Amino acid sequence: MGGMSRPRRIERSDVLDAALAIADEEGLDSVTMSAVGHRLDVSAMALYRHVANKANLLDGLVERLLDDVPFPDRSRAPREQLTALGDGVRDAARRHPAVFPLLLARPARTDRARQRRDLIVDLIRQLGVPAARASRLERLISTMVLGFVVSEAAGRFEMHSKRVRDADWEALGQIVDASIELHRR
Amino acid sequence: MGGMSRPRRIERSDVLDAALAIADEEGLDSVTMSAVGHRLDVSAMALYRHVANKANLLDGLVERLLDDVPFPDRSRAPREQLTALGDGVRDAARRHPAVFPLLLARPARTDRARQRRDLIVDLIRQLGVPAARASRLERLISTMVLGFVVSEAAGRFEMHSKRVRDADWEALGQIVDASIELHRR
DNA sequence: ACCTGAACACCGTTCAAGT
DNA sequence: ACCTGAACACCGTTCAAGT
């Protein structure tokens, strides 16, 4: 039963959660320091204990988003793991369309992002691409997938139905296949 | 000469020019209404004669940027025209890296953007792709190119040298070729 | 017709002060 | 240790008033 307002304890992940929820519900512009604080029953100034400034909060949001994309089941076939990864990114973008456009703006520097990159390179090699070409191809495939997914999240394809966009996504998958074929020895 | 401050006459393109110059020199965050006004020797409030609000000013910036990309020489071979278009977009991104990330966020709705889209569809058809598949392929190729170019402008590839990025760009061109091959009847 | 002064309701951020 | 009140230097935007 409540009683007097006990001091509120928050940590960084609470700040990120609150900011993400506001972005999802009301858009990126509504993510202000005081709105995030308010959602946590805390003043805007309290956030500065957990984020350096607002830009850092936004960076954290992007990292959290990407880190939420699940890793594929490593027992499945390599090409299927690649598909699972791509679908996971597209799902995340659909859940959090307001935040996704920030994604291409900065290199992903978290451990998890590096692990995912290493995994993709490894999968590409398993598909027959020589090591010397694998990381270039990883960059290009990730760029194609991210480009599509942020375009969709940000509304660049808004005049096309879901059915059309799903068929586009499938066609992009075939282009990925062709690019792998192209890079095999 | 000069004398007393005569009233300053400005129009929309002046506003866009000034905003673009500020974005190029000091970054997107420095594009404030009052900074743009100051650069034109005018108050911030005067801008509202020419743009509905700040979001509209930013939209105008993106349109101006894309509209500045030259159309290719139509007497050249179709595949060369495609390359020229892609290189033109990459050059524009290099000149205005701060503004480019806004580009994937909204569908290009200007007449010039539509004309360019129509041109690309036409070039793809000339390369042997049936009409029924040409506009899908246009979307995917534009997405690949834009994804690469905003990644580069926004610094996602900042850890790689210009030489590596140029080779990436060339490899992307080969993937575009493969995607066209894939869609021919 | 076009621009501005003044005002409004916000921003992000700092820092001394509270508990 | 952690949070806040007060304050600062800005924002974008409206609107009546000036020329």
mmCIF file of C-alpha atoms (C1' of nucleotides) in Angstrom:
data_model
loop_
_atom_site.group_PDB
_atom_site.id
_atom_site.type_symbol
_atom_site.label_atom_id
_atom_site.label_comp_id
_atom_site.label_asym_id
_atom_site.label_seq_id
_atom_site.Cartn_x
_atom_site.Cartn_y
_atom_site.Cartn_z
ATOM 1 C CA MET A 1 0.000 0.000 0.000
ATOM 2 C CA GLY A 2 2.381 2.698 -0.970
ATOM 3 C CA GLY A 3 2.542 5.342 1.687
ATOM 4 C CA MET A 4 5.025 8.142 1.401
ATOM 5 C CA SER A 5 7.045 8.413 -1.824
ATOM 6 C CA ARG A 6 10.132 6.321 -1.178
ATOM 7 C CA PRO A 7 13.177 7.277 -3.244
ATOM 8 C CA ARG A 8 13.007 5.766 -6.711
ATOM 9 C CA ARG A 9 15.873 3.443 -7.691
ATOM 10 C CA ILE A 10 16.661 3.352 -11.420
ATOM 11 C CA GLU A 11 19.452 1.997 -13.613
ATOM 12 C CA ARG A 12 20.594 2.436 -17.192
ATOM 13 C CA SER A 13 18.426 -0.317 -18.608
ATOM 14 C CA ASP A 14 15.350 1.317 -17.044
ATOM 15 C CA VAL A 15 16.208 4.537 -18.832
ATOM 16 C CA LEU A 16 16.593 2.732 -22.149
ATOM 17 C CA ASP A 17 13.363 0.779 -21.639
ATOM 18 C CA ALA A 18 11.417 3.927 -20.892
ATOM 19 C CA ALA A 19 12.893 5.797 -23.844
ATOM 20 C CA LEU A 20 12.130 2.902 -26.182
ATOM 21 C CA ALA A 21 8.548 2.693 -24.965
ATOM 22 C CA ILE A 22 8.025 6.417 -25.550
ATOM 23 C CA ALA A 23 9.585 6.203 -29.018
ATOM 24 C CA ASP A 24 7.294 3.292 -29.909
ATOM 25 C CA GLU A 25 4.170 4.959 -28.587
ATOM 26 C CA GLU A 26 4.661 8.602 -29.516
ATOM 27 C CA GLY A 27 7.631 8.817 -31.873
ATOM 28 C CA LEU A 28 11.243 9.889 -31.566
ATOM 29 C CA ASP A 29 10.446 13.566 -31.082
ATOM 30 C CA SER A 30 8.605 12.738 -27.887
ATOM 31 C CA VAL A 31 11.693 11.186 -26.355
ATOM 32 C CA THR A 32 12.746 14.112 -24.170
ATOM 33 C CA MET A 33 14.745 13.875 -21.004
ATOM 34 C CA SER A 34 11.824 15.000 -18.923
ATOM 35 C CA ALA A 35 9.369 12.607 -20.618
ATOM 36 C CA VAL A 36 11.706 9.692 -19.947
ATOM 37 C CA GLY A 37 12.158 10.843 -16.361
ATOM 38 C CA HIS A 38 8.431 11.259 -15.894
ATOM 39 C CA ARG A 39 7.793 7.699 -17.052
ATOM 40 C CA LEU A 40 10.181 6.499 -14.345
ATOM 41 C CA ASP A 41 8.775 8.809 -11.644
ATOM 42 C CA VAL A 42 12.038 10.654 -11.552
ATOM 43 C CA SER A 43 13.246 14.089 -12.610
ATOM 44 C CA ALA A 44 14.981 14.672 -15.946
ATOM 45 C CA MET A 45 18.190 15.436 -14.091
ATOM 46 C CA ALA A 46 18.304 11.999 -12.510
ATOM 47 C CA LEU A 47 18.928 10.465 -15.938
ATOM 48 C CA TYR A 48 22.369 12.028 -16.110
ATOM 49 C CA ARG A 49 23.568 9.450 -13.599
ATOM 50 C CA HIS A 50 23.026 6.775 -16.264
ATOM 51 C CA VAL A 51 23.565 8.442 -19.621
ATOM 52 C CA ALA A 52 26.170 11.067 -20.473
ATOM 53 C CA ASN A 53 23.694 13.163 -22.443
ATOM 54 C CA LYS A 54 20.811 12.788 -24.833
ATOM 55 C CA ALA A 55 22.937 11.659 -27.786
ATOM 56 C CA ASN A 56 24.312 8.900 -25.595
ATOM 57 C CA LEU A 57 20.789 7.884 -24.657
ATOM 58 C CA LEU A 58 19.899 7.605 -28.349
ATOM 59 C CA ASP A 59 23.031 5.537 -28.994
ATOM 60 C CA GLY A 60 22.002 3.240 -26.188
ATOM 61 C CA LEU A 61 18.577 2.880 -27.746
ATOM 62 C CA VAL A 62 20.029 1.702 -31.050
ATOM 63 C CA GLU A 63 22.361 -0.752 -29.351
ATOM 64 C CA ARG A 64 19.585 -2.173 -27.234
ATOM 65 C CA LEU A 65 17.464 -2.638 -30.320
ATOM 66 C CA LEU A 66 20.087 -4.538 -32.263
ATOM 67 C CA ASP A 67 21.123 -6.574 -29.269
ATOM 68 C CA ASP A 68 17.531 -7.758 -28.933
ATOM 69 C CA VAL A 69 17.647 -9.514 -32.305
ATOM 70 C CA PRO A 70 18.037 -13.217 -31.463
ATOM 71 C CA PHE A 71 20.958 -15.261 -32.736
ATOM 72 C CA PRO A 72 19.947 -18.132 -34.996
ATOM 73 C CA ASP A 73 19.986 -21.793 -34.046
ATOM 74 C CA ARG A 74 23.521 -22.780 -34.993
ATOM 75 C CA SER A 75 22.521 -26.352 -35.787
ATOM 76 C CA ARG A 76 20.561 -25.266 -38.837
ATOM 77 C CA ALA A 77 21.944 -24.930 -42.351
ATOM 78 C CA PRO A 78 24.084 -21.796 -42.932
ATOM 79 C CA ARG A 79 21.782 -20.214 -45.480
ATOM 80 C CA GLU A 80 18.822 -20.732 -43.125
ATOM 81 C CA GLN A 81 20.712 -19.053 -40.315
ATOM 82 C CA LEU A 82 21.305 -16.058 -42.557
ATOM 83 C CA THR A 83 17.598 -15.894 -43.345
ATOM 84 C CA ALA A 84 16.705 -16.124 -39.657
ATOM 85 C CA LEU A 85 19.071 -13.259 -38.900
ATOM 86 C CA GLY A 86 17.562 -11.097 -41.625
ATOM 87 C CA ASP A 87 14.004 -11.864 -40.559
ATOM 88 C CA GLY A 88 14.919 -11.051 -36.972
ATOM 89 C CA VAL A 89 16.203 -7.637 -37.968
ATOM 90 C CA ARG A 90 13.094 -6.957 -40.026
ATOM 91 C CA ASP A 91 10.871 -7.962 -37.088
ATOM 92 C CA ALA A 92 12.761 -5.652 -34.750
ATOM 93 C CA ALA A 93 12.311 -2.811 -37.220
ATOM 94 C CA ARG A 94 8.587 -3.475 -37.402
ATOM 95 C CA ARG A 95 8.325 -3.390 -33.633
ATOM 96 C CA HIS A 96 10.351 -0.204 -33.267
ATOM 97 C CA PRO A 97 10.037 1.768 -36.505
ATOM 98 C CA ALA A 98 10.739 5.155 -34.942
ATOM 99 C CA VAL A 99 14.166 4.180 -33.658
ATOM 100 C CA PHE A 100 15.397 2.136 -36.609
ATOM 101 C CA PRO A 101 16.374 4.965 -38.922
ATOM 102 C CA LEU A 102 19.109 5.898 -36.438
ATOM 103 C CA LEU A 103 20.698 2.557 -37.146
ATOM 104 C CA LEU A 104 22.665 3.287 -40.286
ATOM 105 C CA ALA A 105 24.095 6.411 -38.721
ATOM 106 C CA ARG A 106 26.712 4.828 -36.480
ATOM 107 C CA PRO A 107 28.815 1.681 -36.616
ATOM 108 C CA ALA A 108 27.602 -0.989 -34.222
ATOM 109 C CA ARG A 109 30.301 -1.218 -31.585
ATOM 110 C CA THR A 110 28.835 -3.491 -28.940
ATOM 111 C CA ASP A 111 30.273 -6.944 -28.259
ATOM 112 C CA ARG A 112 27.054 -8.478 -29.444
ATOM 113 C CA ALA A 113 27.216 -6.554 -32.726
ATOM 114 C CA ARG A 114 30.766 -7.756 -33.303
ATOM 115 C CA GLN A 115 29.750 -11.327 -32.525
ATOM 116 C CA ARG A 116 26.924 -11.124 -35.002
ATOM 117 C CA ARG A 117 29.236 -9.745 -37.658
ATOM 118 C CA ASP A 118 31.697 -12.579 -37.002
ATOM 119 C CA LEU A 119 28.886 -15.097 -37.219
ATOM 120 C CA ILE A 120 27.722 -13.758 -40.577
ATOM 121 C CA VAL A 121 31.256 -13.857 -41.947
ATOM 122 C CA ASP A 122 31.549 -17.445 -40.766
ATOM 123 C CA LEU A 123 28.246 -18.456 -42.358
ATOM 124 C CA ILE A 124 29.273 -16.858 -45.628
ATOM 125 C CA ARG A 125 32.495 -18.843 -45.568
ATOM 126 C CA GLN A 126 30.583 -22.033 -44.909
ATOM 127 C CA LEU A 127 28.665 -21.265 -48.073
ATOM 128 C CA GLY A 128 31.864 -21.444 -50.074
ATOM 129 C CA VAL A 129 33.167 -17.879 -50.085
ATOM 130 C CA PRO A 130 36.952 -17.612 -49.551
ATOM 131 C CA ALA A 131 37.975 -15.898 -46.334
ATOM 132 C CA ALA A 132 39.614 -13.031 -48.220
ATOM 133 C CA ARG A 133 36.273 -12.010 -49.685
ATOM 134 C CA ALA A 134 33.959 -12.911 -46.834
ATOM 135 C CA SER A 135 34.108 -9.734 -44.789
ATOM 136 C CA ARG A 136 33.521 -7.521 -47.824
ATOM 137 C CA LEU A 137 30.490 -9.613 -48.686
ATOM 138 C CA GLU A 138 29.281 -9.412 -45.084
ATOM 139 C CA ARG A 139 29.402 -5.625 -45.294
ATOM 140 C CA LEU A 140 27.467 -5.558 -48.538
ATOM 141 C CA ILE A 141 24.820 -8.063 -47.465
ATOM 142 C CA SER A 142 24.307 -6.257 -44.151
ATOM 143 C CA THR A 143 24.027 -2.975 -46.028
ATOM 144 C CA MET A 144 21.403 -4.388 -48.394
ATOM 145 C CA VAL A 145 19.363 -5.847 -45.537
ATOM 146 C CA LEU A 146 19.669 -2.775 -43.328
ATOM 147 C CA GLY A 147 18.890 -0.482 -46.255
ATOM 148 C CA PHE A 148 15.705 -2.370 -46.996
ATOM 149 C CA VAL A 149 14.655 -2.633 -43.411
ATOM 150 C CA VAL A 150 15.149 1.012 -42.498
ATOM 151 C CA SER A 151 13.474 2.088 -45.736
ATOM 152 C CA GLU A 152 10.471 0.017 -44.772
ATOM 153 C CA ALA A 153 10.449 1.191 -41.153
ATOM 154 C CA ALA A 154 10.817 4.820 -42.124
ATOM 155 C CA GLY A 155 8.036 4.687 -44.687
ATOM 156 C CA ARG A 156 9.936 4.876 -47.965
ATOM 157 C CA PHE A 157 7.783 1.987 -49.221
ATOM 158 C CA GLU A 158 4.592 3.205 -47.636
ATOM 159 C CA MET A 159 2.737 3.315 -50.963
ATOM 160 C CA HIS A 160 3.212 -0.434 -51.396
ATOM 161 C CA SER A 161 1.128 -3.083 -49.649
ATOM 162 C CA LYS A 162 2.530 -5.569 -47.202
ATOM 163 C CA ARG A 163 2.198 -8.249 -49.876
ATOM 164 C CA VAL A 164 4.328 -6.274 -52.308
ATOM 165 C CA ARG A 165 6.924 -5.550 -49.631
ATOM 166 C CA ASP A 166 7.092 -9.203 -48.615
ATOM 167 C CA ALA A 167 7.693 -10.158 -52.241
ATOM 168 C CA ASP A 168 10.395 -7.466 -52.436
ATOM 169 C CA TRP A 169 12.031 -8.947 -49.346
ATOM 170 C CA GLU A 170 11.968 -12.388 -50.913
ATOM 171 C CA ALA A 171 13.536 -11.028 -54.090
ATOM 172 C CA LEU A 172 16.224 -9.378 -51.981
ATOM 173 C CA GLY A 173 16.957 -12.803 -50.507
ATOM 174 C CA GLN A 174 17.543 -14.128 -54.020
ATOM 175 C CA ILE A 175 19.902 -11.271 -54.726
ATOM 176 C CA VAL A 176 21.792 -12.205 -51.558
ATOM 177 C CA ASP A 177 22.050 -15.756 -52.908
ATOM 178 C CA ALA A 178 23.341 -14.439 -56.219
ATOM 179 C CA SER A 179 25.917 -12.263 -54.442
ATOM 180 C CA ILE A 180 27.187 -15.300 -52.527
ATOM 181 C CA GLU A 181 27.369 -17.325 -55.724
ATOM 182 C CA LEU A 182 29.304 -14.453 -57.301
ATOM 183 C CA HIS A 183 31.916 -14.473 -54.525
ATOM 184 C CA ARG A 184 32.585 -18.213 -54.391
ATOM 185 C CA ARG A 185 35.892 -19.364 -55.745
ATOM 186 C CA MET B 1 27.800 52.654 -50.575
ATOM 187 C CA GLY B 2 25.219 50.519 -48.795
ATOM 188 C CA GLY B 3 23.783 52.998 -46.392
ATOM 189 C CA MET B 4 20.799 52.187 -44.223
ATOM 190 C CA SER B 5 19.705 48.541 -43.965
ATOM 191 C CA ARG B 6 17.258 48.087 -46.788
ATOM 192 C CA PRO B 7 14.664 45.367 -46.224
ATOM 193 C CA ARG B 8 16.078 41.969 -47.103
ATOM 194 C CA ARG B 9 14.259 40.053 -49.846
ATOM 195 C CA ILE B 10 14.460 36.259 -49.524
ATOM 196 C CA GLU B 11 12.769 33.284 -51.152
ATOM 197 C CA ARG B 12 12.444 29.588 -50.431
ATOM 198 C CA SER B 13 15.570 28.581 -52.304
ATOM 199 C CA ASP B 14 17.597 31.061 -50.250
ATOM 200 C CA VAL B 15 16.340 29.418 -47.087
ATOM 201 C CA LEU B 16 17.292 25.957 -48.396
ATOM 202 C CA ASP B 17 20.711 27.158 -49.558
ATOM 203 C CA ALA B 18 21.478 28.698 -46.195
ATOM 204 C CA ALA B 19 20.295 25.628 -44.290
ATOM 205 C CA LEU B 20 22.360 23.328 -46.499
ATOM 206 C CA ALA B 21 25.466 25.462 -46.035
ATOM 207 C CA ILE B 22 25.062 25.381 -42.253
ATOM 208 C CA ALA B 23 24.502 21.604 -42.273
ATOM 209 C CA ASP B 24 27.645 21.123 -44.359
ATOM 210 C CA GLU B 25 29.788 23.400 -42.218
ATOM 211 C CA GLU B 26 28.555 22.705 -38.706
ATOM 212 C CA GLY B 27 26.297 19.659 -38.840
ATOM 213 C CA LEU B 28 22.562 19.055 -38.742
ATOM 214 C CA ASP B 29 22.163 20.062 -35.101
ATOM 215 C CA SER B 30 23.346 23.560 -35.965
ATOM 216 C CA VAL B 31 20.521 24.056 -38.447
ATOM 217 C CA THR B 32 18.219 26.121 -36.236
ATOM 218 C CA MET B 33 15.659 28.584 -37.456
ATOM 219 C CA SER B 34 17.581 31.466 -35.993
ATOM 220 C CA ALA B 35 20.922 30.303 -37.431
ATOM 221 C CA VAL B 36 19.383 30.035 -40.894
ATOM 222 C CA GLY B 37 17.787 33.437 -40.482
ATOM 223 C CA HIS B 38 21.029 34.965 -39.255
ATOM 224 C CA ARG B 39 22.870 33.703 -42.310
ATOM 225 C CA LEU B 40 20.320 35.535 -44.475
ATOM 226 C CA ASP B 41 20.343 38.715 -42.348
ATOM 227 C CA VAL B 42 16.779 38.067 -41.375
ATOM 228 C CA SER B 43 14.967 37.047 -38.216
ATOM 229 C CA ALA B 44 13.998 33.430 -37.563
ATOM 230 C CA MET B 45 10.345 34.390 -37.893
ATOM 231 C CA ALA B 46 10.816 35.556 -41.467
ATOM 232 C CA LEU B 47 11.486 31.975 -42.553
ATOM 233 C CA TYR B 48 7.889 30.990 -41.854
ATOM 234 C CA ARG B 49 6.894 32.842 -45.005
ATOM 235 C CA HIS B 50 8.769 30.201 -47.016
ATOM 236 C CA VAL B 51 8.621 26.984 -45.005
ATOM 237 C CA ALA B 52 5.671 25.712 -42.996
ATOM 238 C CA ASN B 53 7.874 24.690 -40.062
ATOM 239 C CA LYS B 54 11.239 23.149 -39.353
ATOM 240 C CA ALA B 55 10.281 19.629 -40.482
ATOM 241 C CA ASN B 56 9.225 21.112 -43.798
ATOM 242 C CA LEU B 57 12.568 22.885 -44.071
ATOM 243 C CA LEU B 58 14.353 19.549 -43.526
ATOM 244 C CA ASP B 59 12.158 17.892 -46.163
ATOM 245 C CA GLY B 60 13.085 20.652 -48.562
ATOM 246 C CA LEU B 61 16.750 20.056 -47.829
ATOM 247 C CA VAL B 62 16.511 16.389 -48.771
ATOM 248 C CA GLU B 63 14.606 17.154 -51.965
ATOM 249 C CA ARG B 64 17.082 19.818 -52.992
ATOM 250 C CA LEU B 65 19.922 17.380 -52.425
ATOM 251 C CA LEU B 66 18.471 14.626 -54.568
ATOM 252 C CA ASP B 67 17.349 17.031 -57.239
ATOM 253 C CA ASP B 68 20.936 18.224 -57.562
ATOM 254 C CA VAL B 69 22.115 14.806 -58.734
ATOM 255 C CA PRO B 70 22.566 15.146 -62.520
ATOM 256 C CA PHE B 71 20.722 12.946 -64.967
ATOM 257 C CA PRO B 72 22.989 10.779 -67.104
ATOM 258 C CA ASP B 73 23.730 11.344 -70.766
ATOM 259 C CA ARG B 74 20.939 9.382 -72.409
ATOM 260 C CA SER B 75 23.029 8.563 -75.450
ATOM 261 C CA ARG B 76 25.288 6.277 -73.450
ATOM 262 C CA ALA B 77 24.760 2.558 -72.894
ATOM 263 C CA PRO B 78 22.048 1.718 -70.333
ATOM 264 C CA ARG B 79 24.376 0.060 -67.840
ATOM 265 C CA GLU B 80 26.706 3.067 -67.997
ATOM 266 C CA GLN B 81 23.808 5.401 -67.297
ATOM 267 C CA LEU B 82 22.976 3.366 -64.212
ATOM 268 C CA THR B 83 26.575 3.646 -63.036
ATOM 269 C CA ALA B 84 26.590 7.395 -63.632
ATOM 270 C CA LEU B 85 23.416 7.749 -61.586
ATOM 271 C CA GLY B 86 24.869 5.731 -58.730
ATOM 272 C CA ASP B 87 28.141 7.663 -58.772
ATOM 273 C CA GLY B 88 26.194 10.921 -58.795
ATOM 274 C CA VAL B 89 24.300 9.929 -55.667
ATOM 275 C CA ARG B 90 27.506 8.879 -53.948
ATOM 276 C CA ASP B 91 29.136 12.197 -54.845
ATOM 277 C CA ALA B 92 26.185 14.143 -53.468
ATOM 278 C CA ALA B 93 26.418 12.163 -50.252
ATOM 279 C CA ARG B 94 30.099 12.949 -49.953
ATOM 280 C CA ARG B 95 29.424 16.642 -50.419
ATOM 281 C CA HIS B 96 26.569 16.737 -47.900
ATOM 282 C CA PRO B 97 27.105 13.897 -45.426
ATOM 283 C CA ALA B 98 25.145 15.518 -42.609
ATOM 284 C CA VAL B 99 21.909 15.721 -44.571
ATOM 285 C CA PHE B 100 22.039 12.378 -46.354
ATOM 286 C CA PRO B 101 20.908 10.149 -43.504
ATOM 287 C CA LEU B 102 17.505 11.861 -43.672
ATOM 288 C CA LEU B 103 17.118 10.438 -47.137
ATOM 289 C CA LEU B 104 15.853 6.965 -46.409
ATOM 290 C CA ALA B 105 13.295 8.362 -44.011
ATOM 291 C CA ARG B 106 10.757 9.648 -46.524
ATOM 292 C CA PRO B 107 9.698 8.643 -50.009
ATOM 293 C CA ALA B 108 10.969 11.031 -52.664
ATOM 294 C CA ARG B 109 7.887 12.774 -53.969
ATOM 295 C CA THR B 110 9.220 15.507 -56.223
ATOM 296 C CA ASP B 111 8.675 15.436 -59.979
ATOM 297 C CA ARG B 112 12.387 15.047 -60.482
ATOM 298 C CA ALA B 113 12.493 12.032 -58.149
ATOM 299 C CA ARG B 114 9.663 10.398 -60.067
ATOM 300 C CA GLN B 115 11.393 11.104 -63.366
ATOM 301 C CA ARG B 116 14.586 9.523 -62.088
ATOM 302 C CA ARG B 117 12.686 6.471 -60.888
ATOM 303 C CA ASP B 118 11.012 6.163 -64.297
ATOM 304 C CA LEU B 119 14.368 6.500 -65.997
ATOM 305 C CA ILE B 120 15.902 3.720 -63.895
ATOM 306 C CA VAL B 121 12.951 1.432 -64.614
ATOM 307 C CA ASP B 122 13.389 2.139 -68.302
ATOM 308 C CA LEU B 123 17.122 1.433 -68.215
ATOM 309 C CA ILE B 124 16.508 -1.837 -66.413
ATOM 310 C CA ARG B 125 14.027 -2.853 -69.105
ATOM 311 C CA GLN B 126 16.535 -1.987 -71.796
ATOM 312 C CA LEU B 127 18.874 -4.415 -70.079
ATOM 313 C CA GLY B 128 16.431 -7.227 -70.703
ATOM 314 C CA VAL B 129 14.230 -7.265 -67.604
ATOM 315 C CA PRO B 130 10.507 -7.758 -68.349
ATOM 316 C CA ALA B 131 8.302 -4.799 -67.450
ATOM 317 C CA ALA B 132 6.451 -6.812 -64.810
ATOM 318 C CA ARG B 133 9.638 -7.189 -62.786
ATOM 319 C CA ALA B 134 11.353 -3.910 -63.558
ATOM 320 C CA SER B 135 9.856 -1.706 -60.885
ATOM 321 C CA ARG B 136 10.544 -4.234 -58.140
ATOM 322 C CA LEU B 137 14.136 -4.431 -59.262
ATOM 323 C CA GLU B 138 14.338 -0.634 -59.373
ATOM 324 C CA ARG B 139 13.233 -0.500 -55.735
ATOM 325 C CA LEU B 140 15.806 -3.077 -54.693
ATOM 326 C CA ILE B 141 18.689 -1.558 -56.615
ATOM 327 C CA SER B 142 17.879 1.920 -55.303
ATOM 328 C CA THR B 143 17.692 0.501 -51.794
ATOM 329 C CA MET B 144 21.089 -1.171 -52.134
ATOM 330 C CA VAL B 145 22.700 1.981 -53.504
ATOM 331 C CA LEU B 146 21.048 4.296 -50.993
ATOM 332 C CA GLY B 147 21.835 1.909 -48.136
ATOM 333 C CA PHE B 148 25.516 1.904 -49.070
ATOM 334 C CA VAL B 149 25.693 5.606 -49.646
ATOM 335 C CA VAL B 150 24.005 6.683 -46.421
ATOM 336 C CA SER B 151 26.057 4.145 -44.475
ATOM 337 C CA GLU B 152 29.187 5.693 -45.887
ATOM 338 C CA ALA B 153 28.020 9.278 -45.329
ATOM 339 C CA ALA B 154 26.916 8.584 -41.790
ATOM 340 C CA GLY B 155 30.150 6.883 -40.843
ATOM 341 C CA ARG B 156 29.133 3.235 -40.592
ATOM 342 C CA PHE B 157 32.220 2.354 -42.642
ATOM 343 C CA GLU B 158 34.478 4.871 -40.978
ATOM 344 C CA MET B 159 36.967 2.200 -39.892
ATOM 345 C CA HIS B 160 37.649 1.299 -43.512
ATOM 346 C CA SER B 161 39.897 3.305 -45.832
ATOM 347 C CA LYS B 162 38.677 5.026 -48.951
ATOM 348 C CA ARG B 163 40.365 2.306 -50.991
ATOM 349 C CA VAL B 164 38.437 -0.428 -49.225
ATOM 350 C CA ARG B 165 35.164 1.499 -49.590
ATOM 351 C CA ASP B 166 35.773 2.082 -53.280
ATOM 352 C CA ALA B 167 36.351 -1.643 -53.759
ATOM 353 C CA ASP B 168 33.141 -2.316 -51.789
ATOM 354 C CA TRP B 169 31.284 0.058 -54.095
ATOM 355 C CA GLU B 170 32.660 -1.745 -57.127
ATOM 356 C CA ALA B 171 31.600 -5.100 -55.692
ATOM 357 C CA LEU B 172 28.132 -3.659 -55.093
ATOM 358 C CA GLY B 173 28.038 -2.765 -58.784
ATOM 359 C CA GLN B 174 28.708 -6.405 -59.622
ATOM 360 C CA ILE B 175 25.887 -7.473 -57.348
ATOM 361 C CA VAL B 176 23.632 -5.042 -59.194
ATOM 362 C CA ASP B 177 24.689 -6.726 -62.439
ATOM 363 C CA ALA B 178 23.911 -10.128 -60.971
ATOM 364 C CA SER B 179 20.499 -8.935 -59.793
ATOM 365 C CA ILE B 180 19.680 -7.723 -63.298
ATOM 366 C CA GLU B 181 20.832 -11.021 -64.764
ATOM 367 C CA LEU B 182 18.619 -12.805 -62.237
ATOM 368 C CA HIS B 183 15.538 -10.858 -63.322
ATOM 369 C CA ARG B 184 15.903 -11.230 -67.084
ATOM 370 C CA ARG B 185 13.478 -13.543 -68.787
ATOM 371 C "C1'" DA C 1 3.456 42.418 -48.589
ATOM 372 C "C1'" DC C 2 6.896 41.256 -45.851
ATOM 373 C "C1'" DC C 3 9.394 41.385 -41.708
ATOM 374 C "C1'" DT C 4 9.927 41.767 -36.522
ATOM 375 C "C1'" DG C 5 9.374 42.234 -31.105
ATOM 376 C "C1'" DA C 6 7.607 40.235 -27.649
ATOM 377 C "C1'" DA C 7 5.878 36.379 -25.649
ATOM 378 C "C1'" DC C 8 4.927 31.349 -24.835
ATOM 379 C "C1'" DA C 9 5.839 26.777 -23.883
ATOM 380 C "C1'" DC C 10 9.138 24.086 -24.184
ATOM 381 C "C1'" DC C 11 14.196 22.035 -24.651
ATOM 382 C "C1'" DG C 12 19.074 19.964 -22.661
ATOM 383 C "C1'" DT C 13 22.286 20.651 -19.154
ATOM 384 C "C1'" DT C 14 24.901 22.249 -14.847
ATOM 385 C "C1'" DC C 15 25.493 22.502 -10.115
ATOM 386 C "C1'" DA C 16 24.803 23.529 -5.471
ATOM 387 C "C1'" DA C 17 21.762 21.804 -2.151
ATOM 388 C "C1'" DG C 18 19.039 18.363 -0.025
ATOM 389 C "C1'" DT C 19 18.120 13.444 2.014
ATOM 390 C "C1'" DA D 1 24.957 7.729 -3.086
ATOM 391 C "C1'" DC D 2 21.436 9.329 -5.463
ATOM 392 C "C1'" DC D 3 18.062 12.620 -6.572
ATOM 393 C "C1'" DT D 4 16.187 17.479 -7.136
ATOM 394 C "C1'" DG D 5 15.282 22.870 -7.424
ATOM 395 C "C1'" DA D 6 16.648 26.493 -9.433
ATOM 396 C "C1'" DA D 7 18.815 28.543 -13.042
ATOM 397 C "C1'" DC D 8 20.889 29.154 -17.755
ATOM 398 C "C1'" DA D 9 21.091 29.402 -22.520
ATOM 399 C "C1'" DC D 10 18.804 27.978 -25.827
ATOM 400 C "C1'" DC D 11 14.805 25.946 -28.940
ATOM 401 C "C1'" DG D 12 10.373 26.332 -32.389
ATOM 402 C "C1'" DT D 13 6.323 28.857 -33.070
ATOM 403 C "C1'" DT D 14 2.413 32.394 -32.853
ATOM 404 C "C1'" DC D 15 0.641 36.780 -33.487
ATOM 405 C "C1'" DA D 16 -0.126 41.523 -33.062
ATOM 406 C "C1'" DA D 17 2.357 45.364 -34.494
ATOM 407 C "C1'" DG D 18 5.310 47.881 -37.463
ATOM 408 C "C1'" DT D 19 7.006 49.705 -42.287
#
